[in-house]
Each structure stands twice: as C-alpha cells, then as structure tokens.
One Martini backbone bead per residue (centre of mass of N, CA, C, O) as a GRO file, in nm:
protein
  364
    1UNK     BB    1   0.094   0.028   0.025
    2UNK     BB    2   0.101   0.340  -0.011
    3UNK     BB    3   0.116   0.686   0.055
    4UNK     BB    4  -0.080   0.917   0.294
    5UNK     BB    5  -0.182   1.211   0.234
    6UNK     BB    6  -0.283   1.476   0.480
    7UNK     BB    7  -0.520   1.754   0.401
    8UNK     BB    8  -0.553   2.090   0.597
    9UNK     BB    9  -0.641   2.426   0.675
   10UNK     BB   10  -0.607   2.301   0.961
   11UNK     BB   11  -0.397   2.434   1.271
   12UNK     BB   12  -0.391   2.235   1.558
   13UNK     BB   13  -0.373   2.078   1.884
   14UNK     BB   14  -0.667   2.030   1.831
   15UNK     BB   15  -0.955   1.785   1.851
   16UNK     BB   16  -1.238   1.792   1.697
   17UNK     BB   17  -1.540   1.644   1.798
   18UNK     BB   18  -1.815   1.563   1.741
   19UNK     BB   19  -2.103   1.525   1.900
   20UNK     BB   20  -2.291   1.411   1.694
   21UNK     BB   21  -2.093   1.145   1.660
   22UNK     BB   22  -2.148   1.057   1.970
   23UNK     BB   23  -2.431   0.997   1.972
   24UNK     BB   24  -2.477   0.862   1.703
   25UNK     BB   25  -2.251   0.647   1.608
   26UNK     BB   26  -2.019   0.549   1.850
   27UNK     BB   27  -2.217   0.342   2.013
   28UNK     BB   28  -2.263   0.126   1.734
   29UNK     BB   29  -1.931   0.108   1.724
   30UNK     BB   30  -1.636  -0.017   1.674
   31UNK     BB   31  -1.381   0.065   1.891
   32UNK     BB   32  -1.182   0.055   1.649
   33UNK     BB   33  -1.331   0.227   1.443
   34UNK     BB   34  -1.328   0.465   1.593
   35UNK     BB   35  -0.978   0.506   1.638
   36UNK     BB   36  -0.980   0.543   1.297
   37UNK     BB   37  -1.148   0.824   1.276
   38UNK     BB   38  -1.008   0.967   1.500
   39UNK     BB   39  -0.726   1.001   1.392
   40UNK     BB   40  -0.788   1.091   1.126
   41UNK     BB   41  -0.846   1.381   1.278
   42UNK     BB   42  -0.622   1.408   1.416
   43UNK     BB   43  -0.411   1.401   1.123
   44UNK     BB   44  -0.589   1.678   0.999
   45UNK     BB   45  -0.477   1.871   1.236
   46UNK     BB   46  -0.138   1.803   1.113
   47UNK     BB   47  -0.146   1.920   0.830
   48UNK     BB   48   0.066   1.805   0.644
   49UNK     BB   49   0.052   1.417   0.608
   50UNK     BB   50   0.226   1.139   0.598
   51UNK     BB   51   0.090   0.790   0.553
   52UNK     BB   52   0.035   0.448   0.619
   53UNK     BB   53  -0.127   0.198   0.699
   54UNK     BB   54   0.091   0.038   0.813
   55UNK     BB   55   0.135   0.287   1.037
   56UNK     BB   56  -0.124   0.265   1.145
   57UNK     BB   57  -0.173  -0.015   1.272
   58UNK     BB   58   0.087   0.045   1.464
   59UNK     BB   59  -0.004   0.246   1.617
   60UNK     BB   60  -0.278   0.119   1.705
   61UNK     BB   61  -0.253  -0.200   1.739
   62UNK     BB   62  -0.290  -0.370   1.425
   63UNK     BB   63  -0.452  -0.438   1.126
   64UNK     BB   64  -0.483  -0.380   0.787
   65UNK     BB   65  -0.763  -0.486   0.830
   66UNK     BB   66  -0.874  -0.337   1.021
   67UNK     BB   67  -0.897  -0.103   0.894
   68UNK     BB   68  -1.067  -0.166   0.659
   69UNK     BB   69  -1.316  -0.219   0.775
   70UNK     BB   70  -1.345   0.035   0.918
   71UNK     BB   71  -1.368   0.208   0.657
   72UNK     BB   72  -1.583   0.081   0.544
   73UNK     BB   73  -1.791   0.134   0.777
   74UNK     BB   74  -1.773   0.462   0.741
   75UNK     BB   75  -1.870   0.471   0.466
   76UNK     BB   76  -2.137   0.342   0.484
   77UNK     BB   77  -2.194   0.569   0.667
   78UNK     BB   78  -2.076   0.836   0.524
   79UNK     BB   79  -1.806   0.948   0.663
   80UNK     BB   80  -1.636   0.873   0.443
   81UNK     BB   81  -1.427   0.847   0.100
   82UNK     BB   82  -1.341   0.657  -0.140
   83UNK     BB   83  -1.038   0.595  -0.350
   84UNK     BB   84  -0.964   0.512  -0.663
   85UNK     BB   85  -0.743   0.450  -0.947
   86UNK     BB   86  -0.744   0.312  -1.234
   87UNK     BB   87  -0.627   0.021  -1.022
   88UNK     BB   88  -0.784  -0.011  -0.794
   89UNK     BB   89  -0.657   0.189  -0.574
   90UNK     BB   90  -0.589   0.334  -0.292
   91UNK     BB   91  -0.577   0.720  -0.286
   92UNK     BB   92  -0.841   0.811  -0.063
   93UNK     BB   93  -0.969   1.031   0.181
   94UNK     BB   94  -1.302   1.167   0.293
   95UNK     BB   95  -1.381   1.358   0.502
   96UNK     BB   96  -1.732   1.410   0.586
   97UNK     BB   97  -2.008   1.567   0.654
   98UNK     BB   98  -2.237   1.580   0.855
   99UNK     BB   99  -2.526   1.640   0.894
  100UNK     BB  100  -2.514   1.915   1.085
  101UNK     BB  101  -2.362   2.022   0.840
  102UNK     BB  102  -2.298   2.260   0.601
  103UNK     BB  103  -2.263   2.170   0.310
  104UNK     BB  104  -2.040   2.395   0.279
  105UNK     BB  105  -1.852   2.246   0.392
  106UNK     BB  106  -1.514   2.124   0.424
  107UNK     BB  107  -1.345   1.847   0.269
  108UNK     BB  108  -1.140   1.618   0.364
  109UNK     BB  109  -0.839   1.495   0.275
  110UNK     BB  110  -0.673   1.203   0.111
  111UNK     BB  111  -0.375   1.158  -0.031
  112UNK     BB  112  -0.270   0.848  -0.225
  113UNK     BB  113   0.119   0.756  -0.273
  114UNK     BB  114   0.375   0.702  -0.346
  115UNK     BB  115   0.682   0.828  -0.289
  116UNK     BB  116   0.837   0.684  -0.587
  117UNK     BB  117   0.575   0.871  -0.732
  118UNK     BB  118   0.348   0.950  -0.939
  119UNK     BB  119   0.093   1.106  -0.989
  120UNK     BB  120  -0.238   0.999  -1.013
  121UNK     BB  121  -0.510   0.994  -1.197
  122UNK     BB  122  -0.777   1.120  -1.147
  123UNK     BB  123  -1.101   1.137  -1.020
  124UNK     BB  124  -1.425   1.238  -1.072
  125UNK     BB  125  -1.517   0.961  -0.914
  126UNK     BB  126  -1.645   0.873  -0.624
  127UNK     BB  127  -1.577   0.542  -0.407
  128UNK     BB  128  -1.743   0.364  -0.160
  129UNK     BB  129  -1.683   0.115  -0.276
  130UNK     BB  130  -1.471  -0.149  -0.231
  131UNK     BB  131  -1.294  -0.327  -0.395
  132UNK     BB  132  -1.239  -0.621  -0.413
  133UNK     BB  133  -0.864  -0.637  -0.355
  134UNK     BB  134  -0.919  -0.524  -0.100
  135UNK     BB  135  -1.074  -0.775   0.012
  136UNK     BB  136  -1.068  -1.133   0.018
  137UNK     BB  137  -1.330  -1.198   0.233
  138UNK     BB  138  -1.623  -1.066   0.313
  139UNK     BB  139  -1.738  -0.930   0.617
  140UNK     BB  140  -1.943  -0.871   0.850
  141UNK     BB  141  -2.080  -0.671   1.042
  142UNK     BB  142  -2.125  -0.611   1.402
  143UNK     BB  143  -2.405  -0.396   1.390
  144UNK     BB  144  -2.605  -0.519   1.192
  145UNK     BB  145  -2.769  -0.576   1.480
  146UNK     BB  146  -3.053  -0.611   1.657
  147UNK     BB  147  -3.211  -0.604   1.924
  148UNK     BB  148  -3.396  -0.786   1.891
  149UNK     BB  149  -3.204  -1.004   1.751
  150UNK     BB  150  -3.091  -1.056   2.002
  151UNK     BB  151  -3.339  -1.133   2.199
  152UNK     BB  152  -3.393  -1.369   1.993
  153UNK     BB  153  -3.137  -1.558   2.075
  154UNK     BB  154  -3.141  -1.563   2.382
  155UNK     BB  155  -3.401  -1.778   2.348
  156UNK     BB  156  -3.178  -1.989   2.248
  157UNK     BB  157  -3.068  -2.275   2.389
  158UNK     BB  158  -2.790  -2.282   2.246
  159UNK     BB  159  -2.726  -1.976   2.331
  160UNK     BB  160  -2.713  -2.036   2.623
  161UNK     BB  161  -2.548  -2.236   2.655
  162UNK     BB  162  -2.274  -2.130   2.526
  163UNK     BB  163  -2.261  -1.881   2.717
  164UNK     BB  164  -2.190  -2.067   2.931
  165UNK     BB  165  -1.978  -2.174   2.860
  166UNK     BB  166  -1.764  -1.951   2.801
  167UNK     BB  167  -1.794  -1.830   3.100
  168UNK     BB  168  -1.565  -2.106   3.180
  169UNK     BB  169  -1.364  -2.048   2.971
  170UNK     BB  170  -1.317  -1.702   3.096
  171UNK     BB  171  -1.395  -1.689   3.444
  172UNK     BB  172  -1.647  -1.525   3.353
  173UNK     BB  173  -1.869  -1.289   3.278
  174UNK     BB  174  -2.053  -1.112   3.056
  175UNK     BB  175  -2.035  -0.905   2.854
  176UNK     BB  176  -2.212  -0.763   2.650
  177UNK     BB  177  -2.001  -0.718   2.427
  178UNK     BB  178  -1.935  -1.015   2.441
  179UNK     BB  179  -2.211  -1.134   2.368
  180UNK     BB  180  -2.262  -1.008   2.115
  181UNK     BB  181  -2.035  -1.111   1.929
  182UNK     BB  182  -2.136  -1.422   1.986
  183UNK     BB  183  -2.403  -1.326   1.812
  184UNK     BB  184  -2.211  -1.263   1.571
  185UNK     BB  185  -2.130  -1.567   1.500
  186UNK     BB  186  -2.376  -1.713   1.440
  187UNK     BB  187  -2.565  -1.478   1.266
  188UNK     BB  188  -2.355  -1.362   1.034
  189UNK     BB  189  -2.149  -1.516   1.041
  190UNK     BB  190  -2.239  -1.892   1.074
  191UNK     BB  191  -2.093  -2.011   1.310
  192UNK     BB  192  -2.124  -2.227   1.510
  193UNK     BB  193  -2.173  -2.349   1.826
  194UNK     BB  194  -1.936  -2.546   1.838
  195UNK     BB  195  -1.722  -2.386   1.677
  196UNK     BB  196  -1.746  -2.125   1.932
  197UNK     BB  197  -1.622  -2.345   2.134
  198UNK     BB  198  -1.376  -2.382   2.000
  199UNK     BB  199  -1.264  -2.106   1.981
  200UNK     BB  200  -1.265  -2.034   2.255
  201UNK     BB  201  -1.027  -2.290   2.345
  202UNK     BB  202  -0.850  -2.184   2.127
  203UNK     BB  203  -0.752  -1.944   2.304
  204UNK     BB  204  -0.722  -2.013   2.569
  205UNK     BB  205  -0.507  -2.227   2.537
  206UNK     BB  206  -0.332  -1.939   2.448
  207UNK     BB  207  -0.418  -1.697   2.643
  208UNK     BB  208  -0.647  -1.594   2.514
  209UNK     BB  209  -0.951  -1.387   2.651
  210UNK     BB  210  -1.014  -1.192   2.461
  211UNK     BB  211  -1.255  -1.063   2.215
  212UNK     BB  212  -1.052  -0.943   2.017
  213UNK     BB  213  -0.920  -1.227   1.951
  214UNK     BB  214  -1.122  -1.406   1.910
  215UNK     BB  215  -1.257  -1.200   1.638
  216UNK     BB  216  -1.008  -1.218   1.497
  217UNK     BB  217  -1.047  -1.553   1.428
  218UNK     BB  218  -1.339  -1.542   1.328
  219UNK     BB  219  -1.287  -1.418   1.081
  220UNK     BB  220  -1.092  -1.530   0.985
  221UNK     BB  221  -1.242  -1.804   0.909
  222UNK     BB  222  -1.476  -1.686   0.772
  223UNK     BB  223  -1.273  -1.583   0.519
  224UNK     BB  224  -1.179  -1.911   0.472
  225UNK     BB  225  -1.443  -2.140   0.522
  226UNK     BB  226  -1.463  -2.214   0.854
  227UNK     BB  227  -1.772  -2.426   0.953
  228UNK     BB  228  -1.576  -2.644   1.127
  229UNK     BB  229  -1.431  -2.818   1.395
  230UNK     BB  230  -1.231  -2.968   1.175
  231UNK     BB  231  -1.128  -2.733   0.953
  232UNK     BB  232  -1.012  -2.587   1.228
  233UNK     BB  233  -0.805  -2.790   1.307
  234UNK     BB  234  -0.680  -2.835   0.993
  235UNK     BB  235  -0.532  -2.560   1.013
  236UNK     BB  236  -0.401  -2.551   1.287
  237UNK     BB  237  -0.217  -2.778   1.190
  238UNK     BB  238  -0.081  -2.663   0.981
  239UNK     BB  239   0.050  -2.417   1.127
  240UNK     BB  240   0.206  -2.594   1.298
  241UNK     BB  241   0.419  -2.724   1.112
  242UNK     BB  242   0.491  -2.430   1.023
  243UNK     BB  243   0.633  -2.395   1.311
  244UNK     BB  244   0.859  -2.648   1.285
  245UNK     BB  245   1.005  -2.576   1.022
  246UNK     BB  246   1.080  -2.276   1.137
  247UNK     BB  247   1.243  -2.399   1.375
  248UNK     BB  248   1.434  -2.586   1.189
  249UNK     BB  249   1.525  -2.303   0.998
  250UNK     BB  250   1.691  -2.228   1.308
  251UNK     BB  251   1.778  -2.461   1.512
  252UNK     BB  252   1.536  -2.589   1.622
  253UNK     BB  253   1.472  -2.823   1.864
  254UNK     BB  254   1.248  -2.974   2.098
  255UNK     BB  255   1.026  -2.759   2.082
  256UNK     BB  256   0.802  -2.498   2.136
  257UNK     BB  257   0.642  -2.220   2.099
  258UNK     BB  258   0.635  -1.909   2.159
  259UNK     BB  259   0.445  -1.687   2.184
  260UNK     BB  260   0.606  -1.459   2.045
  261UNK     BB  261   0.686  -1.677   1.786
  262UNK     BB  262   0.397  -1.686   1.691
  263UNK     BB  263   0.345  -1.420   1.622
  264UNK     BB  264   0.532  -1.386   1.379
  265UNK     BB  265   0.485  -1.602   1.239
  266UNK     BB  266   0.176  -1.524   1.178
  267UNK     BB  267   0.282  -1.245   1.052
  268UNK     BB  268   0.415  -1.437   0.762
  269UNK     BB  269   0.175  -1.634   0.711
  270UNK     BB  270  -0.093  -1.431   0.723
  271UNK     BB  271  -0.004  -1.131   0.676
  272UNK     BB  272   0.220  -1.168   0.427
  273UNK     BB  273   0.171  -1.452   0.274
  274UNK     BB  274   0.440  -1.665   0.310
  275UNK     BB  275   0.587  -1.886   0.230
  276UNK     BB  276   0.828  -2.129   0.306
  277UNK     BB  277   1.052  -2.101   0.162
  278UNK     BB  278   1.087  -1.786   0.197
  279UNK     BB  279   1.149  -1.823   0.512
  280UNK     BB  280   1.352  -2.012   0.517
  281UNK     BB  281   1.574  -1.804   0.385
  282UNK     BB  282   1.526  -1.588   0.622
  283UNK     BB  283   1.678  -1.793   0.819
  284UNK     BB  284   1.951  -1.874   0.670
  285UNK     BB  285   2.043  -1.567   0.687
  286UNK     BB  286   2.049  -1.576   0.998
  287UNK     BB  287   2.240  -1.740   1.022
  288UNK     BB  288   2.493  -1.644   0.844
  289UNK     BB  289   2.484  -1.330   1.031
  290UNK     BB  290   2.483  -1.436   1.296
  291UNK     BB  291   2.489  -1.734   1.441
  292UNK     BB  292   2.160  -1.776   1.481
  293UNK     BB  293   1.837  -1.775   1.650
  294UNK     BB  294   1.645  -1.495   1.498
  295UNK     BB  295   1.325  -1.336   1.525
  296UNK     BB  296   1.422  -1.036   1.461
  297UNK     BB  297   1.619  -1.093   1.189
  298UNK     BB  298   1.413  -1.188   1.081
  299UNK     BB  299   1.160  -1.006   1.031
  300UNK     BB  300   1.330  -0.789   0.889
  301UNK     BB  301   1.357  -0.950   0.624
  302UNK     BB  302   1.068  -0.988   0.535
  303UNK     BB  303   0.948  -0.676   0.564
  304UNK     BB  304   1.111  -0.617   0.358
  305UNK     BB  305   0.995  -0.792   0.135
  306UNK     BB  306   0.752  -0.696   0.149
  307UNK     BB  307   0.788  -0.372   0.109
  308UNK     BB  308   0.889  -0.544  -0.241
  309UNK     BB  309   0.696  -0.748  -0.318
  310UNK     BB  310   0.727  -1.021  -0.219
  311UNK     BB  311   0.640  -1.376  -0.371
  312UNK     BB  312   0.900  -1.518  -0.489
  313UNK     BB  313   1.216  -1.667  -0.552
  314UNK     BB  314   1.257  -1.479  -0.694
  315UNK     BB  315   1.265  -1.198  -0.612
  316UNK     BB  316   1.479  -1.231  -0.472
  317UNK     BB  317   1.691  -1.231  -0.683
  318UNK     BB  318   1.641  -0.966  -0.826
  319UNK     BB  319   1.731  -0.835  -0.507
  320UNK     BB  320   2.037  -1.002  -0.549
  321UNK     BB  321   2.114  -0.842  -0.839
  322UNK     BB  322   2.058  -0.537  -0.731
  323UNK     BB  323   2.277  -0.553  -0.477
  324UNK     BB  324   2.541  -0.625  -0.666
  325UNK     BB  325   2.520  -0.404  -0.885
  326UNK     BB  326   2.540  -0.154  -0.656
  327UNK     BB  327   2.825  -0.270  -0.558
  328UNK     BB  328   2.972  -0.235  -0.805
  329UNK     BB  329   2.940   0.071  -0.881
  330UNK     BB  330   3.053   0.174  -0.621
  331UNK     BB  331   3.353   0.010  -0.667
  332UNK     BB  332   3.372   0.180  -0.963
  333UNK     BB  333   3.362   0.492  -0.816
  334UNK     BB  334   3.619   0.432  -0.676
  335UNK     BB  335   3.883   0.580  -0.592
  336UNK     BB  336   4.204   0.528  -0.656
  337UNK     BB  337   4.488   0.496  -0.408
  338UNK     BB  338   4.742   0.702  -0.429
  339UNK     BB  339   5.099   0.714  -0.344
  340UNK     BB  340   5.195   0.919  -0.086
  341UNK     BB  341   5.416   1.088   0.010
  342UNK     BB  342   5.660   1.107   0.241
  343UNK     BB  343   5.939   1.232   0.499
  344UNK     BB  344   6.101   0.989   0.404
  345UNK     BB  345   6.085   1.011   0.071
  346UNK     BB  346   6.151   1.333   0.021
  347UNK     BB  347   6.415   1.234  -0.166
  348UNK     BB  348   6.754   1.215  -0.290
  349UNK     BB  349   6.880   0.968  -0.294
  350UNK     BB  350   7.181   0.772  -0.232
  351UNK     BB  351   7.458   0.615  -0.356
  352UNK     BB  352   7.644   0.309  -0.295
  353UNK     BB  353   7.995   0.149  -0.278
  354UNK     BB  354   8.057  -0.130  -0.040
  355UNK     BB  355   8.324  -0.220  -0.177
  356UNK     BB  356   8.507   0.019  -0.171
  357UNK     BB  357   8.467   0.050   0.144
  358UNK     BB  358   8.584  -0.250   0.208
  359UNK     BB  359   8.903  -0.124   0.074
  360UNK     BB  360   8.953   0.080   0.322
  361UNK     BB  361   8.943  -0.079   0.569
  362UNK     BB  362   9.187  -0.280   0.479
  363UNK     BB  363   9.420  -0.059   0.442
  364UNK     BB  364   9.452   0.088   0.757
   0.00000   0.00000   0.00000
C-alpha cells in the first residue's frame, strides 16, 4: 500500500469531534473503528502530513485489514469517502460533513500515492464502496445486529448453553459487549456454536481471553471458509507444522514456539502471506549473518521483502542481483588511492658502493 498524504487548511493542537459523532454514531460502533476514524481527524489537525496504512495499523496496534475493515464501515456510514486510481487502489480518503454540518462545509481530503511515484491520474467519481481486492473474502459488520434480534437469540437454548459455557472458558461473567460478539458470530459469520465453543477454547488454550483476540481469529476463519470444528482443527494443524518447520530452519530443535514467536510466525504466514520456502531462505539467511536463531533478525528480513512486494523466490533473486549491481556500481565509482610520498621518501636518495668501502677499510 502506498503513502497517503493527509491535507487540511486547519492546523491546531486540538482534535474536535463533533458531539453529533458522539451522540448518533459512536455508540453502535466498534471500538476499533471508532480509534480509526479518530485517529483520521486527529492527523487532518496536523496536515499536511503523510502516513501508510501500514503505518496506522502499527501506531493502532492492530493490522491493516483491521484498518480496512473500520474504512469500509464508516465509508457506508457515509462519513469518509474512499477514492480509487485506475488500477482500483486506494489513493484517497475524505472525511465528509457530518449531518448536522452545512452543506458548504470543506470536505478533508486524504491523497494517497507512493512515495516514489508520480502523482496519478485523479478521478472524478468518488468511489465508496471498496474493490473486490480491497479485502480477500468480505464479511458482515458486527453492528449490523439489531436489539430485537439479540433479544431474540438469547431465547435460543443453543445459545444460552453456548454463553454459559463461554463464561467457564473465560472464567467470568460476560459483558454485553462480549455477549453481543458471540452472537455476532453465529448469527452473521455463520459459524455454528459448536464452531464457537472450539474457538473459544482455542484461544483459551493459547492464553488468549479477550474478546478483540478471539473476534480476530473468528473473521480470519470465516474469511477462510472454516464451517466446521474438524476444518478448524485441520487449518490449526496446517500452521501448527509450519510452525515447526520455522523452528528447525532456525536450528532450533525438541521443543514448542512460545507466545511471541507464534506472534511472528503467524504474521509472517497470515499477515504477509509468505510461503514456507520464501521463510525459509529468511531464516538460513539469520543464521549466515549472526550465527544463531533470532526471529527479530528473521522479522527484519521478511519485513523488507513485504515492503519490496516479494512473492516467491525469484523475486529474491532479482533483488539479490540488484544488490550486487549496486555494490558493484559503487566499488567502480570508488577513485583508486595513489601512493603519496610522505617525509621520509621526499627525498633524493644517494647511492652507495659498499665494496670501494670494504677495500677502504681493510688497506688503514
């Protein structure tokens, strides 16, 4: 994703948020999307200033389908407008007036471009709903619920044992917000409550007991196509081994990844979408430059090849012959260092005839 630049003609240390925001909006959203469209007004008071999803993902502390997720929902809220490219990339963002706001009001704009592009060509129809390859497998908004319709799953006895078992998996009571979640999960994603109840434990098994990780891992399946608790299993396993496959092209051997070395794998395998050779080479490449298994040296490199759009391994290679053309570049361009006299030759030596000396010495 590219550079997007954020104008706007006010510039102040105060963020304002409309109370109209507050009262009609914030309410029914979630919270993640709420900190996204904040964020956004937050960065048009200190325009011009330029900045990546990716960039935002990180600053947020989620990942930028999340980012995208929030766009799309406030796009269809009609409160930010996403613009396009001919190539249907996103190149813009505008925070549009509130209701309550006239007409006339100026419109912020977000223009996003590479950093190392020219400018391309505008268009003149604004585009709010996202391109297919906006997001891989479209899945439903969690607000889409209406009261009634909670009122009326909670009378469902599936879902009343689900929730009660819920609460032994998490070892509390449920929030609303929590409760809301998991009938979001069932009655939009689609996933059955046996589904629900194995995803609730696998995250569980792993440590994991919050709603936002757990909501996480729901989208990703349903993005996925996993309907079923053997599919679930099945997916789990797939990453399990590629988890180990990681760990023995680090040298490391007989033992389990911990919690923050699945964070890695996992958004190696998942978030960048990385192929097991593609890993590999990035770790053999750890071991080469340090001499040991470090997955912040590994994380570094696979990083940069994101950054460079690699996809398989060539890509590698033309970017290790592109490496080596440029160091090549730079020792042809390095002036060669001629020998300067210094104060002990700067001089004109004398000859000597060390045998004329020799009968000199030998006839006294």
């Amino acid at each position: 994703m590219g550079m997007i630049t954020l104008n706007s003609s006010s510039n102040t240390e105060v963020t304002v948020l409309s109370n109209y925001f507050i009262d009609q909006y914030m309410p029914e959203a979630n919270g993640e999307f709420v900190k996204v469209y904040i964020y956004l007004v937050r960065m048009l008071s200190n325009a011009p200033v330029s900045f990546s999803l990716e960039k935002m993902a990180d600053r947020l502390l989620c990942t930028e389908r999340d980012i995208i997720r929030a766009l799309k929902y406030w796009s269809k809220q009609e409160l930010i407008s996403l613009d396009y490219d001919n190539s249907r990339n996103l190149c813009g963002i505008s925070i549009l007036p509130l209701q309550t706001v006239p007409s006339d009001s100026p419109v912020h704009s977000v223009s996003c471009q590479a950093a190392d592009q020219e400018p391309g060509p505008k268009t003149d129809q604004k585009v709010n709903t996202a391109p297919e390859s906006f997001y891989k497998t479209p899945v439903p908004e969690t607000e889409a619920m209406t009261p009634d319709r909670i009122k009326e799953l909670k009378q469902n006895e599936e879902i009343v044992q689900l929730l009660y078992i819920a609460e032994q998996y998490l070892g509390k009571t449920l929030t609303a917000t929590e409760m809301q979640k998991l009938l979001f999960f069932y009655d939009k994603l689609k996933l059955s409550a046996d589904l629900i109840e194995y995803l609730i434990e696998y995250c569980v098994s792993r440590n994991h007991k919050s709603i936002r990780y757990i909501e996480t891992v729901a989208l990703a399946w349903a993005e996925a196509g996993i309907t079923t608790v053997q599919m679930a299993k099945d997916a789990n396993s797939r990453f399990g081994k590629d988890y180990f496959t990681i760990l023995k092209a680090l040298g490391i051997n007989n033992r389990n990844p911990v919690d923050s070395e699945v964070v890695l794998m996992d958004k190696w395998l998942k978030d960048y979408g990385f192929s097991l050779d593609i890993i590999q080479e990035a770790c053999s490449r750890t071991i080469m430059q340090t001499g040991q298994a470090s997955f912040q040296y590994t994380d570094k490199i696979l990083t940069g090849w994101k950054k460079k759009n690699v996809r398989s391994s060539d890509d590698i290679k033309v970017l290790d012959a592109q490496h080596r053309k440029r160091k090549l570049t730079r020792e042809t361009a390095r002036p060669a260092q001629s020998s300067a006299p210094n104060r002990f030759n700067n001089f004109q030596q004398r000859e000597y005839n060390f045998d004329e000396y020799e009968k000199r010495l030998l006839n006294q």
